Coordinates of C-alpha atoms in Angstrom, one line a residue:
Chain A
X10 CA 0.0 0.0 0.0
X11 CA 1.3 3.3 -0.9
X12 CA 1.5 5.9 1.8
X13 CA -0.6 9.0 1.1
X14 CA 1.7 11.8 0.3
X15 CA 1.4 15.2 2.0
X16 CA 0.3 17.1 -1.1
X17 CA -3.0 15.3 -1.7
X18 CA -3.8 15.7 2.0
X19 CA -3.1 19.4 1.8
X20 CA -5.4 19.5 -1.2
X21 CA -8.2 17.7 0.6
X22 CA -7.7 20.1 3.5
X23 CA -8.1 23.0 1.2
X24 CA -11.3 21.5 -0.2
X25 CA -12.7 21.0 3.3
X26 CA -11.8 24.6 4.2
X27 CA -13.4 25.8 1.0
X28 CA -16.8 24.3 1.8
X29 CA -18.3 27.4 3.6
X30 CA -17.5 29.5 0.6
X31 CA -20.4 28.3 -1.6
X32 CA -22.8 29.0 1.3
X33 CA -21.8 32.7 1.4
X34 CA -21.8 32.8 -2.3
X35 CA -25.4 31.4 -2.3
X36 CA -26.4 34.0 0.3
X37 CA -24.9 36.8 -1.8
X38 CA -26.8 35.5 -4.8
X39 CA -30.1 35.4 -2.8
X40 CA -29.6 39.0 -1.7
X41 CA -28.8 40.0 -5.3
X42 CA -31.9 38.3 -6.6
X43 CA -34.0 39.9 -3.8
X44 CA -32.7 43.3 -4.7
X45 CA -33.4 42.8 -8.4
X46 CA -36.8 41.4 -7.6
X47 CA -37.9 44.4 -5.6
X48 CA -36.2 46.7 -8.0
X49 CA -38.2 45.0 -10.8
X50 CA -41.5 45.4 -8.9
X51 CA -40.7 49.0 -8.3
X52 CA -40.1 49.6 -12.0
X53 CA -43.1 47.6 -13.2
X54 CA -45.7 48.8 -10.7
X55 CA -46.3 52.2 -12.2
X56 CA -46.8 50.6 -15.6
X57 CA -49.1 48.0 -14.2
X58 CA -51.1 50.7 -12.4
X59 CA -51.2 52.7 -15.7
X60 CA -52.7 49.8 -17.6
X61 CA -54.9 48.9 -14.6
X62 CA -56.3 52.4 -14.4
X63 CA -56.9 52.6 -18.1
X64 CA -59.2 49.6 -17.7
X65 CA -61.2 51.1 -14.8
X66 CA -64.4 53.0 -14.7
X67 CA -64.1 56.6 -13.4
X68 CA -65.7 55.7 -10.0
X69 CA -63.0 53.0 -9.4
X70 CA -59.9 55.1 -10.3
X71 CA -59.1 56.0 -6.7
X72 CA -59.2 52.4 -5.5
X73 CA -55.7 51.0 -5.1
X74 CA -56.6 47.5 -6.3
X75 CA -54.5 46.4 -9.2
X76 CA -57.2 44.3 -10.9
X77 CA -60.2 46.3 -11.9
X78 CA -63.5 45.1 -10.4
X79 CA -65.3 45.7 -13.7
X80 CA -62.7 45.9 -16.5
X81 CA -63.6 48.0 -19.5
X82 CA -62.1 49.1 -22.8
X83 CA -64.5 52.0 -22.9
X84 CA -61.6 54.4 -22.2
X85 CA -59.6 53.1 -25.1
X86 CA -62.6 53.5 -27.4
X87 CA -63.2 57.1 -26.2
X88 CA -59.5 58.1 -26.5
X89 CA -59.1 56.6 -30.0
X90 CA -62.3 58.0 -31.3
X91 CA -61.5 61.4 -29.9
X92 CA -60.0 63.3 -32.9
X93 CA -57.7 65.4 -30.7
X94 CA -55.7 62.4 -29.5
X95 CA -55.1 61.3 -33.1
X96 CA -53.5 64.7 -33.8
X97 CA -51.5 64.8 -30.6
X98 CA -50.1 61.3 -31.5
X99 CA -49.2 62.5 -35.1
X100 CA -47.6 65.6 -33.7
X101 CA -45.5 63.7 -31.2
X102 CA -44.5 61.2 -33.9
X103 CA -43.4 64.0 -36.3
X104 CA -41.6 66.0 -33.7
X105 CA -39.8 63.0 -32.1
X106 CA -38.8 61.5 -35.4
X107 CA -37.5 64.7 -37.1
X108 CA -35.6 65.7 -33.9
X109 CA -34.1 62.2 -33.6
X110 CA -32.9 62.2 -37.2
X111 CA -31.6 65.8 -36.8
X112 CA -29.7 64.8 -33.7
X113 CA -28.2 61.7 -35.3
X114 CA -26.9 63.8 -38.2
X115 CA -25.7 67.0 -36.5
X116 CA -24.5 65.5 -33.2
X117 CA -22.4 63.0 -35.0
X118 CA -21.1 65.5 -37.5
X119 CA -20.0 67.9 -34.7
X120 CA -18.8 65.0 -32.6
X121 CA -16.7 63.6 -35.5
X122 CA -15.3 67.0 -36.3
X123 CA -14.3 67.7 -32.7
X124 CA -12.8 64.2 -32.4
X125 CA -10.9 63.7 -35.7
X126 CA -9.8 67.2 -36.8
X127 CA -7.2 69.4 -35.3
X128 CA -8.0 73.1 -35.5
X129 CA -7.4 76.2 -33.4
X130 CA -10.1 76.6 -30.7
X131 CA -11.2 73.0 -30.8
X132 CA -11.1 72.5 -27.1
X133 CA -12.8 75.9 -26.4
X134 CA -15.6 74.9 -28.8
X135 CA -16.0 71.5 -27.1
X136 CA -16.0 73.1 -23.6
X137 CA -18.5 75.7 -24.7
X138 CA -20.8 72.9 -26.0
X139 CA -20.4 70.9 -22.8
X140 CA -21.1 73.9 -20.6
X141 CA -24.6 74.2 -22.1
X142 CA -25.3 70.8 -20.3
X143 CA -25.2 72.7 -17.0
X144 CA -28.0 75.1 -17.8
X145 CA -31.4 73.8 -16.8
X146 CA -34.2 73.8 -19.3
X147 CA -36.3 76.0 -17.1
X148 CA -33.7 78.8 -17.6
X149 CA -33.7 78.4 -21.3
X150 CA -37.4 78.5 -22.0
X151 CA -37.7 82.3 -21.9
X152 CA -34.9 82.9 -24.4
X153 CA -36.3 80.1 -26.6
X154 CA -39.8 81.7 -26.4
X155 CA -38.4 85.1 -27.3
X156 CA -36.6 83.6 -30.2
X157 CA -39.6 81.6 -31.4
X158 CA -41.7 84.8 -31.1
X159 CA -39.3 86.9 -33.1
X160 CA -39.0 84.3 -35.9
X161 CA -42.7 83.6 -36.0
X162 CA -42.3 80.0 -34.9
X163 CA -44.9 80.0 -32.0
X164 CA -47.4 77.3 -32.2
X165 CA -45.6 75.5 -35.0
X166 CA -43.6 72.2 -35.4
X167 CA -40.5 74.2 -36.0
X168 CA -41.0 76.1 -32.8
X169 CA -41.4 72.9 -30.8
X170 CA -38.4 71.2 -32.4
X171 CA -35.7 73.8 -32.8
X172 CA -34.3 73.8 -29.3
X173 CA -33.7 70.0 -29.5
X174 CA -32.5 69.7 -33.1
X175 CA -28.9 69.3 -31.8
X176 CA -27.9 68.6 -28.3
X177 CA -24.7 69.0 -26.2
X178 CA -25.2 65.5 -24.7
X179 CA -25.5 63.9 -28.2
X180 CA -22.4 65.7 -29.4
X181 CA -20.4 64.6 -26.3
X182 CA -21.7 61.0 -26.7
X183 CA -20.8 60.9 -30.4
X184 CA -17.4 62.5 -29.9
X185 CA -16.5 59.9 -27.2
X186 CA -17.6 57.1 -29.5
X187 CA -15.7 58.4 -32.5
X188 CA -12.5 58.2 -30.3
X189 CA -12.8 54.4 -30.7
X190 CA -12.7 54.7 -34.5
X191 CA -9.0 54.1 -35.4
X192 CA -7.3 57.0 -37.3
X193 CA -5.9 54.4 -39.7
X194 CA -9.4 53.8 -41.0
X195 CA -9.9 57.4 -41.8
X196 CA -6.4 57.8 -43.3
X197 CA -6.9 54.7 -45.4
X198 CA -10.1 56.1 -46.8
X199 CA -8.4 59.5 -47.4
X200 CA -5.7 57.7 -49.5
X201 CA -8.4 55.7 -51.3
X202 CA -9.8 59.1 -52.5
X203 CA -12.8 59.8 -50.3
X204 CA -13.6 63.3 -49.2
X205 CA -14.1 64.1 -45.6
X206 CA -17.9 64.0 -45.8
X207 CA -17.8 60.6 -47.5
X208 CA -15.4 59.3 -44.9
X209 CA -17.7 60.4 -42.1
X210 CA -20.7 58.8 -43.8
X211 CA -19.2 55.6 -45.2
X212 CA -16.5 54.7 -42.7
X213 CA -17.0 56.4 -39.4
X214 CA -20.8 56.3 -39.1
X215 CA -21.3 52.6 -39.6
X216 CA -18.6 52.0 -36.9
X217 CA -20.5 53.9 -34.3
X218 CA -23.9 52.4 -34.9
X219 CA -24.3 51.4 -31.2
X220 CA -23.9 55.0 -30.2
X221 CA -26.3 56.2 -32.8
X222 CA -28.8 53.6 -31.6
X223 CA -28.4 54.7 -28.0
X224 CA -28.7 58.4 -29.0
X225 CA -31.8 57.6 -31.1
X226 CA -33.5 56.0 -28.1
X227 CA -32.5 58.8 -25.8
X228 CA -33.6 61.6 -28.1
X229 CA -36.8 59.9 -29.2
X230 CA -37.9 59.2 -25.6
X231 CA -36.8 62.7 -24.5
X232 CA -38.9 64.4 -27.2
X233 CA -41.8 61.9 -26.9
X234 CA -42.2 62.7 -23.2
X235 CA -41.2 66.4 -23.3
X236 CA -43.8 68.5 -21.6
X237 CA -42.7 72.0 -20.5
X238 CA -41.4 73.5 -23.8
X239 CA -44.3 72.1 -26.0
X240 CA -46.7 73.4 -23.4
X241 CA -45.2 76.9 -23.5
X242 CA -44.7 77.2 -27.3
X243 CA -48.1 75.8 -28.4
X244 CA -51.4 77.5 -28.2
X245 CA -53.9 75.6 -30.3
X246 CA -55.1 72.2 -29.2
X247 CA -54.2 70.7 -32.6
X248 CA -50.5 71.5 -32.1
X249 CA -50.3 69.7 -28.7
X250 CA -48.1 66.7 -28.2
X251 CA -49.4 63.7 -26.3
X252 CA -48.0 64.8 -22.8
X253 CA -49.4 68.3 -23.2
X254 CA -52.7 67.0 -24.6
X255 CA -53.2 64.3 -21.9
X256 CA -52.7 66.8 -19.2
X257 CA -55.7 68.6 -20.5
X258 CA -58.0 65.6 -20.0
X259 CA -60.4 66.7 -17.3
X260 CA -61.5 70.0 -15.9
X261 CA -60.9 72.3 -12.9
X262 CA -63.1 70.1 -10.8
X263 CA -61.8 66.7 -11.7
X264 CA -59.0 65.0 -13.6
X265 CA -59.9 62.1 -15.8
X266 CA -57.1 59.8 -14.7
X267 CA -58.5 56.8 -16.5
X268 CA -58.3 58.7 -19.8
X269 CA -54.8 60.1 -19.1
X270 CA -53.6 56.6 -18.3
X271 CA -55.3 55.2 -21.4
X272 CA -53.5 57.9 -23.5
X273 CA -50.3 57.2 -21.7
X274 CA -50.6 53.4 -22.3
X275 CA -51.2 53.9 -26.0
X276 CA -48.4 56.4 -26.2
X277 CA -45.9 53.9 -24.9
X278 CA -46.3 51.8 -28.0
X279 CA -44.0 53.9 -30.3
X280 CA -41.3 54.1 -27.7
X281 CA -41.3 50.4 -27.4
X282 CA -41.1 50.0 -31.1
X283 CA -38.2 52.5 -31.2
X284 CA -36.4 50.6 -28.4
X285 CA -36.9 47.2 -30.0
X286 CA -35.6 48.5 -33.4
X287 CA -32.5 50.2 -32.1
X288 CA -31.7 47.7 -29.4
X289 CA -30.7 45.3 -32.2
X290 CA -28.1 47.7 -33.4
X291 CA -26.6 48.1 -29.9
X292 CA -26.2 44.4 -29.5
X293 CA -24.8 44.0 -33.1
X294 CA -22.4 46.9 -32.4
X295 CA -21.1 45.4 -29.2
X296 CA -20.4 42.2 -31.2
X297 CA -18.6 44.1 -33.9
X298 CA -16.6 46.1 -31.3
X299 CA -15.1 42.8 -30.2
X300 CA -13.2 42.5 -33.5
X301 CA -9.5 42.9 -32.9
X302 CA -7.4 44.8 -35.4
Chain B
X10 CA 5.0 51.9 -61.1
X11 CA 7.3 54.9 -60.6
X12 CA 10.5 56.1 -59.1
X13 CA 10.4 58.0 -55.9
X14 CA 12.7 60.8 -54.7
X15 CA 13.1 62.5 -51.4
X16 CA 15.1 65.8 -51.4
X17 CA 16.3 67.3 -48.1
X18 CA 13.0 66.3 -46.4
X19 CA 12.5 67.8 -42.9
X20 CA 9.5 67.5 -40.6
X21 CA 9.0 69.5 -37.4
X22 CA 6.3 69.3 -34.8
X23 CA 6.3 72.8 -33.2
X24 CA 9.9 73.5 -32.4
X25 CA 11.0 69.9 -32.4
X26 CA 12.5 68.7 -35.7
X27 CA 12.0 65.0 -36.1
X28 CA 13.4 64.5 -39.6
X29 CA 16.6 66.3 -40.4
X30 CA 16.9 66.5 -44.2
X31 CA 16.3 63.1 -45.6
X32 CA 17.4 62.5 -49.1
X33 CA 16.9 59.3 -51.0
X34 CA 16.3 58.0 -54.6
X35 CA 14.2 54.9 -55.1
X36 CA 14.2 53.3 -58.5
X37 CA 11.1 52.1 -60.4
X38 CA 10.1 48.7 -59.1
X39 CA 12.6 48.7 -56.2
X40 CA 11.7 47.2 -52.8
X41 CA 13.1 49.6 -50.2
X42 CA 12.8 48.9 -46.5
X43 CA 13.1 51.6 -43.9
X44 CA 14.3 50.2 -40.6
X45 CA 15.2 51.6 -37.3
X46 CA 14.3 51.7 -33.6
X47 CA 11.0 53.3 -32.4
X48 CA 11.0 57.1 -32.8
X49 CA 13.7 57.1 -35.6
X50 CA 11.3 58.8 -38.1
X51 CA 10.7 55.9 -40.5
X52 CA 6.9 56.0 -40.1
X53 CA 6.9 59.8 -40.3
X54 CA 8.8 59.6 -43.6
X55 CA 6.2 57.1 -44.9
X56 CA 3.4 59.4 -43.8
X57 CA 5.0 62.3 -45.5
X58 CA 5.3 60.3 -48.7
X59 CA 1.6 59.3 -48.4
X60 CA 0.6 62.9 -47.8
X61 CA -0.9 62.2 -44.4
X62 CA 1.5 64.7 -42.9
X63 CA 2.7 68.0 -44.4
X64 CA 6.4 68.4 -45.0
X65 CA 8.1 71.2 -43.2
X66 CA 10.7 71.6 -46.0
X67 CA 12.1 69.5 -48.8
X68 CA 10.6 67.9 -51.9
X69 CA 8.9 64.6 -52.5
X70 CA 8.8 63.4 -56.1
X71 CA 6.8 60.4 -57.3
X72 CA 7.3 59.5 -61.0
X73 CA 9.3 62.7 -61.5
X74 CA 6.3 64.8 -60.3
X75 CA 6.5 66.9 -57.2
X76 CA 3.7 65.8 -54.9
X77 CA 4.2 68.0 -51.9
X78 CA 1.1 70.0 -52.4
X79 CA -1.1 67.1 -53.6
X80 CA -3.7 65.3 -51.6
X81 CA -3.1 61.7 -50.7
X82 CA -5.6 60.5 -53.3
X83 CA -3.8 62.5 -56.0
X84 CA -0.4 61.0 -55.3
X85 CA -1.1 57.6 -56.9
X86 CA 0.0 55.6 -53.9
X87 CA -1.6 52.9 -51.8
X88 CA -0.9 52.2 -48.2
X89 CA -1.1 49.1 -46.0
X90 CA -1.4 50.0 -42.3
X91 CA -0.1 48.2 -39.2
X92 CA -3.7 47.5 -38.0
X93 CA -4.7 46.6 -41.6
X94 CA -7.5 49.3 -41.6
X95 CA -10.0 47.0 -43.1
X96 CA -13.5 48.0 -42.3
X97 CA -15.3 45.5 -40.1
X98 CA -18.8 46.4 -41.4
X99 CA -17.9 45.6 -45.0
X100 CA -17.3 42.2 -46.6
X101 CA -13.9 41.2 -48.0
X102 CA -15.1 42.1 -51.5
X103 CA -16.4 45.5 -50.4
X104 CA -13.2 46.2 -48.6
X105 CA -11.1 45.4 -51.7
X106 CA -13.5 47.3 -53.9
X107 CA -13.2 50.3 -51.6
X108 CA -9.9 51.2 -53.2
X109 CA -11.8 51.7 -56.5
X110 CA -14.6 53.8 -55.1
X111 CA -13.2 57.0 -56.6
X112 CA -12.1 55.4 -59.8
X113 CA -14.0 56.1 -63.0
X114 CA -13.5 52.6 -64.2
X115 CA -16.6 50.8 -65.6
X116 CA -18.4 48.5 -63.2
X117 CA -17.5 45.4 -65.2
X118 CA -13.8 46.3 -65.2
X119 CA -13.9 47.0 -61.5
X120 CA -15.4 43.5 -60.9
X121 CA -12.8 41.9 -63.1
X122 CA -10.0 43.7 -61.3
X123 CA -11.4 42.6 -57.9
X124 CA -11.5 39.0 -59.0
X125 CA -8.0 39.3 -60.4
X126 CA -6.6 40.6 -57.2
X127 CA -8.6 38.1 -55.1
X128 CA -7.1 35.4 -57.4
X129 CA -3.5 36.6 -56.9
X130 CA -4.0 36.7 -53.1
X131 CA -5.8 33.4 -53.1
X132 CA -8.9 35.0 -51.6
X133 CA -11.6 34.2 -54.1
X134 CA -13.4 31.9 -51.7
X135 CA -13.4 34.5 -49.0
X136 CA -14.9 37.5 -50.8
X137 CA -18.3 37.3 -49.1
X138 CA -16.9 37.0 -45.6
X139 CA -16.7 39.7 -43.0
X140 CA -13.3 40.6 -41.5
X141 CA -14.3 39.1 -38.2
X142 CA -14.5 35.7 -39.9
X143 CA -10.9 35.9 -41.1
X144 CA -7.6 35.0 -39.5
X145 CA -4.9 37.6 -39.0
X146 CA -3.0 36.6 -42.1
X147 CA -6.2 36.7 -44.2
X148 CA -7.0 40.2 -42.9
X149 CA -3.5 41.3 -43.9
X150 CA -4.1 39.9 -47.4
X151 CA -7.4 41.9 -47.6
X152 CA -5.5 45.0 -46.7
X153 CA -2.9 44.2 -49.4
X154 CA -5.7 43.5 -51.8
X155 CA -7.3 46.9 -51.3
X156 CA -3.9 48.5 -52.0
X157 CA -3.2 46.3 -55.1
X158 CA -6.6 46.8 -56.7
X159 CA -5.8 50.4 -57.4
X160 CA -2.6 49.5 -59.2
X161 CA -0.7 52.4 -57.6
X162 CA 2.6 53.9 -58.6
X163 CA 4.0 53.2 -55.2
X164 CA 3.0 50.8 -52.4
X165 CA 3.6 52.0 -48.9
X166 CA 3.6 49.4 -46.1
X167 CA 3.6 50.6 -42.5
X168 CA 4.8 47.8 -40.2
X169 CA 2.2 45.5 -41.7
X170 CA 3.5 42.3 -40.1
X171 CA 4.0 43.4 -36.6
X172 CA 0.6 42.2 -35.4
X173 CA 1.1 38.6 -36.7
X174 CA 2.6 35.7 -34.8
X175 CA 6.1 34.6 -35.7
X176 CA 5.1 31.8 -38.1
X177 CA 2.5 33.9 -39.9
X178 CA 5.0 36.7 -40.2
X179 CA 7.5 34.5 -41.9
X180 CA 4.8 33.3 -44.3
X181 CA 3.5 36.8 -45.1
X182 CA 7.0 38.0 -45.6
X183 CA 7.4 35.5 -48.3
X184 CA 4.1 36.3 -49.8
X185 CA 4.8 40.0 -50.0
X186 CA 8.2 39.2 -51.5
X187 CA 6.6 36.9 -54.1
X188 CA 4.0 39.6 -54.8
X189 CA 6.6 42.1 -55.5
X190 CA 8.4 39.8 -57.9
X191 CA 5.1 39.2 -59.6
X192 CA 3.8 42.8 -59.9
X193 CA 7.1 44.5 -59.9
X194 CA 5.8 47.7 -58.1
X195 CA 7.9 50.2 -56.2
X196 CA 7.5 49.4 -52.5
X197 CA 8.4 51.3 -49.5
X198 CA 8.2 49.1 -46.4
X199 CA 8.6 50.3 -42.9
X200 CA 9.6 47.9 -40.1
X201 CA 11.5 47.9 -36.9
X202 CA 12.4 44.2 -37.4
X203 CA 15.9 43.9 -39.0
X204 CA 15.2 40.3 -40.1
X205 CA 12.2 41.6 -42.1
X206 CA 14.4 44.2 -43.6
X207 CA 17.2 41.8 -44.5
X208 CA 15.0 39.2 -46.0
X209 CA 12.7 41.4 -48.1
X210 CA 14.6 44.5 -49.2
X211 CA 16.4 45.3 -52.4
X212 CA 17.9 48.1 -50.4
X213 CA 17.7 48.9 -46.7
X214 CA 17.5 52.4 -45.3
X215 CA 18.6 52.4 -41.7
X216 CA 17.4 55.4 -39.7
X217 CA 18.1 56.8 -36.3
X218 CA 16.9 60.0 -34.6
X219 CA 15.6 61.4 -37.9
X220 CA 18.8 60.8 -39.8
X221 CA 19.6 58.2 -42.4
X222 CA 22.5 56.2 -41.1
X223 CA 23.1 54.0 -44.2
X224 CA 21.5 53.0 -47.4
X225 CA 22.5 49.8 -49.0
X226 CA 21.7 46.2 -50.0
X227 CA 21.2 43.8 -47.2
X228 CA 24.6 42.4 -47.9
X229 CA 26.3 45.8 -47.8
X230 CA 24.7 46.9 -44.5
X231 CA 25.5 43.6 -42.9
X232 CA 29.1 43.2 -44.1
X233 CA 30.0 46.9 -44.5
X234 CA 28.2 48.8 -41.7
X235 CA 28.8 52.5 -42.0
X236 CA 28.9 53.1 -38.3
X237 CA 28.6 51.4 -34.9
X238 CA 24.8 52.0 -34.8
X239 CA 24.3 50.0 -38.1
X240 CA 26.8 47.4 -36.9
X241 CA 24.8 46.9 -33.7
X242 CA 21.3 47.2 -35.2
X243 CA 21.7 44.8 -38.2
X244 CA 22.4 41.2 -37.4
X245 CA 21.2 39.1 -34.5
X246 CA 23.0 38.7 -32.3
X247 CA 24.6 42.0 -32.9
X248 CA 28.2 42.7 -33.7
X249 CA 30.7 42.5 -30.9
X250 CA 32.5 45.9 -30.5
X251 CA 35.8 45.6 -28.7
X252 CA 37.6 48.7 -27.3
X253 CA 41.1 49.1 -28.8
X254 CA 43.7 51.7 -29.5
X255 CA 45.9 52.5 -32.4
X256 CA 49.6 51.7 -32.2
X257 CA 51.2 52.8 -35.4
X258 CA 49.5 50.6 -38.0
X259 CA 48.6 48.0 -35.5
X260 CA 45.5 47.9 -33.4
X261 CA 45.9 46.8 -29.8
X262 CA 42.9 45.2 -28.2
X263 CA 42.2 45.6 -24.5
X264 CA 44.0 42.6 -23.0
X265 CA 47.1 43.0 -25.1
X266 CA 46.5 41.2 -28.4
X267 CA 47.4 43.1 -31.6
X268 CA 45.6 42.8 -34.9
X269 CA 46.5 44.3 -38.3
X270 CA 43.7 45.8 -40.3
X271 CA 44.0 48.0 -43.3
X272 CA 42.2 51.3 -42.7
X273 CA 40.7 53.5 -45.4
X274 CA 41.1 56.5 -43.1
X275 CA 42.7 57.2 -39.8
X276 CA 40.7 57.7 -36.6
X277 CA 40.2 61.2 -35.1
X278 CA 42.0 60.0 -31.9
X279 CA 43.9 57.1 -30.7
X280 CA 40.9 55.0 -29.6
X281 CA 39.0 52.8 -31.9
X282 CA 36.4 50.0 -31.7
X283 CA 37.0 46.7 -33.4
X284 CA 33.8 45.0 -34.6
X285 CA 33.4 41.4 -35.3
X286 CA 30.2 39.5 -36.0
X287 CA 29.6 36.4 -33.7
X288 CA 29.4 34.2 -36.8
X289 CA 32.9 35.4 -37.9
X290 CA 34.4 34.8 -34.4
X291 CA 35.2 31.1 -34.0
X292 CA 37.3 29.0 -31.6
X293 CA 40.8 29.3 -32.9
X294 CA 43.9 28.2 -31.0
X295 CA 46.4 28.9 -33.8
X296 CA 45.8 32.6 -34.4
X297 CA 43.5 33.9 -31.7
X298 CA 42.3 37.5 -31.5
X299 CA 40.8 37.3 -28.0
X300 CA 40.3 34.7 -25.3
X301 CA 38.1 34.3 -22.3
X302 CA 35.9 32.1 -20.2
X303 CA 32.6 30.6 -21.5
X304 CA 29.7 31.8 -19.3
X305 CA 26.6 30.8 -21.2
X306 CA 25.8 28.4 -24.1
X307 CA 22.9 28.9 -26.6
X308 CA 22.6 25.8 -28.7
X309 CA 20.8 26.6 -32.0
X310 CA 21.2 23.2 -33.7
X311 CA 23.8 23.4 -36.4
X312 CA 25.8 25.9 -34.3
X313 CA 26.0 27.1 -30.7
X314 CA 26.3 30.6 -29.6
X315 CA 28.9 31.0 -26.8
X316 CA 29.0 34.0 -24.4
X317 CA 32.5 34.6 -23.4
X318 CA 33.8 36.8 -20.6
X319 CA 36.9 38.6 -21.9
X320 CA 39.2 41.4 -20.8
X321 CA 37.1 43.6 -23.2
X322 CA 33.8 42.6 -21.6
X323 CA 31.3 39.9 -22.6
X324 CA 31.3 38.9 -26.3
X325 CA 29.4 36.4 -28.4
X326 CA 31.1 33.9 -30.6
X327 CA 29.9 30.9 -32.5
X328 CA 31.0 27.3 -32.1
X329 CA 30.2 24.0 -33.8
X330 CA 26.8 22.7 -32.7
X331 CA 28.1 19.1 -32.3
X332 CA 31.1 19.8 -30.0
X333 CA 30.8 23.1 -28.4
X334 CA 33.0 24.1 -25.4
X335 CA 31.5 23.8 -21.9
X336 CA 30.5 26.5 -19.5
X337 CA 33.7 27.5 -17.6
X338 CA 36.1 26.5 -20.3
X339 CA 38.6 29.0 -21.5
X340 CA 38.5 29.5 -25.2
X341 CA 40.6 31.3 -27.8
X342 CA 38.7 33.0 -30.5
X343 CA 39.9 34.1 -33.8
X344 CA 38.6 35.9 -36.9
X345 CA 40.1 36.6 -40.4
X346 CA 41.3 40.2 -40.9
X347 CA 38.6 40.6 -43.6
X348 CA 36.0 40.1 -40.9
X349 CA 37.3 42.7 -38.6
X350 CA 35.6 46.1 -38.8
X351 CA 37.2 49.2 -37.2
X352 CA 35.2 52.2 -36.1
X353 CA 36.3 55.5 -34.7
X354 CA 35.6 55.3 -31.0
X355 CA 34.6 59.0 -30.9
X356 CA 32.4 59.4 -34.0
X357 CA 31.4 55.8 -34.4
X358 CA 32.1 56.0 -38.2
X359 CA 33.6 53.0 -40.0
X360 CA 37.3 53.2 -40.8
X361 CA 37.6 50.0 -42.9

């Protein structure tokens, strides 16, 4: 019989000592799951209440029960048949779409320029753009309003859209992403005879698709849910966006929460579509970014 | 194809001059390799030729046409980058075709050209793949294909093999060499690897600190180094440099031995350096130049490198692979006078 050497004994000791570790790991995992579970509940509850309220009769709105006692789709019928909601929906779609496209184009153009070109004052321009991030919207609405008024843009699409056609955040985001595009790619394209605009469009833009997708989601959601500025710049009910229009459901005596929640539930559909479309690009972009040079 | 000329080329970044008047003539169809340590200015020179950087002064001519003020696309050059610069969102075919985007060639001719290049590079089967589905060597071939498809006057290669593993590098070295023999283009190739330079070049340009140290065939720079920098840089292991002093027409090595070498010119002072390549320094008990104790052996198969501690410091010599001396042995080492190089100790310039 061969005597057991020291080393295997030491290994088995180590294994014995290691036994409590999985327990603590399990505990950690349970805590993590619990945190995620309650976090999830916290996120989902408002949406669940929104859908629940949209299925309630007015007299039941202030009951906290999640399941309506007498569910109805009457609110949906009312909102969809109400011509105003249709226009608010169209307005919101037009504004959010155009603003998103505009941001994707101009933010990336400026971001690319600030990232890939060397010119005097480049840093100052970048800092100036960044500094606008620190000014709250509430402070800007008065100058925006005065500008809109002087240009005759009040109560128009242009008036609602112009402050958000290009954003400092988008420029910053795109500049940071363009940093990851190797200069070799741009120089190779330059040697191959492309002009700077062609290089930006054919070489650089496809390589920052994840950033463009993220920016598209942010901008679309931001404009879809924007309330303060559209409320200030619009006068006629037909020019309202969904958030502004929904806030008007009801009167001084009572707020029609069931209708507001119904409108809100319907208005989440485009944002979900936008998210599902662009999420694909984010994942594909992450896969592509894994490619080594 | 075209010849290339650099005339007193300088490049400064702010007040720092990094290239100090480079002059060089490259003949039509010649394969010239720029080699030197990091920061010597070889890549900067290449980027100046490509038009990716502006020259501070001097003239660049491609095909007897001054190109200083021309855009990169107007210079009729193609460049292969260290990181290949192939676009991950395009297929191999689109990547190769990218070089023809600005060409006014008919579509059918473009297609024919792409197929032709893919055929030369043995990539016809891979045309529909994305770069992520290719190996390092295949990606490098795509980058070469994109350069080839334009049929440029001058090919520029910026350390294209440095990202490949040793085996693939050897293979690609051979492929590029074969490609050059086949298409006969003028090639400027930048590398920091002296083995690449020696094996591929028609002529080597050795650079240091923004100056050209020597221009010559691989054989010339190896056997007739212009100075101690070239002597050390070219060849692996590098040349042994032994301190010595002049005594009349004889050279006295530290440690007492004297050697006789015919000098083309006399040194500025009394001190010189005697250079001898390890493969020229062999065990020799009859007419030794230097002797010392063996400290380390490096068997390479057919021969063994021996590290010998001498009165002039540690030197490397070569011994037969089958019966090398042992560590601790005292060996006498000799070299023929034709294998001894003498350098001025002060200036480093060759005197033989």
